[in-house]
Amino acid sequence: MNMRRGWLHIVQDFRMLPVFVVVSMAIGIGFGKWYSISNFELTPPIDAIKAIFRGQYEFTIPNTLALGVVIGLFLMMYPAMTKIRFEDLGKAARSPKQLLIVLFFNYAVAPFFVLGLAKIFLAGHPDLYTGLVLYGLAPCIAMVI
């Protein structure tokens, strides 16, 4: 088995996803402790990418971490995106009832459910309350967080 095929097989195997998440968290915490990241003002990832295309990129810790976010998100989302069968998208468009049910629950039921949970459990914590409500407003954001 060549190295490239082996890597893709490991990345596409969803059973390994929890391992990758835990290892990524450990690496991130390690970098944070090692470099005292809380002392830095981090660069937004889009600014680091713009700097690369303009030829003005500097290898600083904030810039490198910003690129790490982009690379990490790609590696996290790639396995899920490779499992999409695009020929099935036509089937989804031909069954509007199922599509409308999903849209209804994602955008009409879930946000109010999360708002209720936030009011019950996080009323005394405005930052967490706001974060949970925003999380509930945007379905399918779990991979990005």
Coordinates of C-alpha atoms in Angstrom, one line a residue:
M1 CA 0.0 0.0 0.0
N2 CA 1.5 3.4 -0.9
M3 CA 1.6 6.1 1.6
R4 CA -1.0 8.4 0.0
R5 CA -3.6 5.7 -0.2
G6 CA -2.9 4.7 3.4
W7 CA -3.4 8.3 4.6
L8 CA -6.6 8.8 2.8
H9 CA -7.9 5.5 4.1
I10 CA -7.1 6.6 7.7
V11 CA -8.7 10.0 7.2
Q12 CA -11.9 8.6 5.6
D13 CA -12.4 6.0 8.4
F14 CA -14.9 7.7 10.7
R15 CA -13.9 5.3 13.5
M16 CA -10.6 7.3 13.9
L17 CA -12.4 10.7 14.0
P18 CA -12.5 10.8 17.8
V19 CA -8.8 10.0 18.0
F20 CA -8.0 12.8 15.5
V21 CA -10.1 15.2 17.5
V22 CA -8.5 14.3 20.9
V23 CA -5.0 14.5 19.4
S24 CA -5.7 17.8 17.7
M25 CA -7.0 19.2 21.1
A26 CA -3.9 18.0 22.9
I27 CA -1.6 19.5 20.3
G28 CA -3.5 22.8 20.5
I29 CA -3.4 22.9 24.3
G30 CA 0.3 22.0 24.1
F31 CA 1.0 24.9 21.7
G32 CA -1.0 27.2 23.9
K33 CA 0.9 26.3 27.0
W34 CA 4.3 26.2 25.3
Y35 CA 4.1 29.6 23.6
S36 CA 1.8 31.4 26.1
I37 CA -0.7 32.1 23.3
S38 CA -3.0 34.1 25.5
N39 CA -0.4 36.9 25.3
F40 CA -0.8 37.2 21.5
E41 CA -3.4 38.9 19.5
L42 CA -4.3 36.2 17.0
T43 CA -4.5 37.0 13.2
P44 CA -7.8 36.2 11.5
P45 CA -7.3 33.3 9.2
I46 CA -8.5 35.3 6.1
D47 CA -5.8 37.9 6.8
A48 CA -3.1 35.3 6.9
I49 CA -4.3 33.8 3.6
K50 CA -4.4 37.2 2.0
A51 CA -0.8 37.9 3.1
I52 CA 0.3 34.6 1.5
F53 CA -1.2 35.6 -1.9
R54 CA 0.3 39.1 -1.7
G55 CA 3.7 37.7 -0.8
Q56 CA 3.7 39.5 2.5
Y57 CA 3.3 36.6 4.9
E58 CA 5.5 36.6 8.0
F59 CA 6.2 33.4 10.0
T60 CA 4.9 34.6 13.3
I61 CA 3.1 32.5 15.9
P62 CA -0.3 34.3 15.4
N63 CA -0.1 34.0 11.6
T64 CA 1.0 30.3 11.8
L65 CA -1.9 29.5 14.2
A66 CA -4.3 31.2 11.9
L67 CA -3.2 29.0 9.1
G68 CA -3.4 26.0 11.4
V69 CA -7.1 26.8 11.9
V70 CA -7.7 26.7 8.2
I71 CA -5.7 23.5 7.7
G72 CA -7.3 21.8 10.7
L73 CA -10.9 22.7 9.5
F74 CA -10.1 21.2 6.1
L75 CA -8.7 18.0 7.6
M76 CA -11.7 17.7 9.8
M77 CA -14.3 18.3 7.1
Y78 CA -12.6 16.4 4.3
P79 CA -13.7 12.9 5.4
A80 CA -17.3 14.0 5.7
M81 CA -17.3 15.7 2.3
T82 CA -15.8 12.6 0.6
K83 CA -18.8 10.5 1.7
I84 CA -21.3 12.7 -0.1
R85 CA -22.9 10.9 -3.1
F86 CA -23.7 13.7 -5.4
E87 CA -26.0 11.6 -7.5
D88 CA -28.3 11.4 -4.4
L89 CA -28.7 15.2 -4.4
G90 CA -31.2 14.9 -7.3
K91 CA -33.2 12.5 -5.2
A92 CA -33.4 15.0 -2.4
A93 CA -34.6 17.7 -4.7
R94 CA -37.3 15.4 -6.0
S95 CA -38.8 14.7 -2.5
P96 CA -39.8 18.2 -1.4
K97 CA -41.7 16.9 1.6
Q98 CA -38.6 15.5 3.3
L99 CA -36.6 18.6 2.4
L100 CA -39.3 20.9 3.9
I101 CA -39.5 18.8 7.1
V102 CA -35.7 19.0 7.6
L103 CA -35.7 22.8 6.9
F104 CA -38.6 23.3 9.3
F105 CA -36.9 21.5 12.1
N106 CA -33.5 23.0 11.5
Y107 CA -34.7 26.6 11.3
A108 CA -38.1 26.8 13.1
V109 CA -37.9 24.2 15.9
A110 CA -34.2 23.8 16.8
P111 CA -33.4 27.5 17.4
F112 CA -36.3 27.9 19.9
F113 CA -35.5 24.6 21.6
V114 CA -31.9 25.8 22.1
L115 CA -33.2 29.2 23.3
G116 CA -35.3 27.4 25.9
L117 CA -32.3 25.3 27.0
A118 CA -30.2 28.4 27.3
K119 CA -32.8 30.2 29.4
I120 CA -33.1 27.2 31.7
F121 CA -29.5 26.4 32.2
L122 CA -27.4 29.5 31.4
A123 CA -29.5 32.5 32.5
G124 CA -26.8 33.7 34.8
H125 CA -24.0 33.4 32.3
P126 CA -24.6 35.9 29.5
D127 CA -21.5 34.9 27.4
L128 CA -22.4 31.2 27.4
Y129 CA -26.1 32.0 26.8
T130 CA -25.2 34.1 23.7
G131 CA -22.9 31.4 22.4
L132 CA -25.4 28.6 22.8
V133 CA -28.2 30.7 21.1
L134 CA -25.9 31.5 18.2
Y135 CA -25.0 27.8 18.0
G136 CA -28.6 26.9 17.8
L137 CA -29.3 29.5 15.1
A138 CA -26.8 27.9 12.7
P139 CA -27.5 24.2 12.1
C140 CA -24.6 22.1 11.0
I141 CA -22.0 24.4 12.6
A142 CA -20.7 21.7 14.9
M143 CA -17.8 20.8 12.6
V144 CA -16.7 24.4 12.5
I145 CA -16.7 24.9 16.3

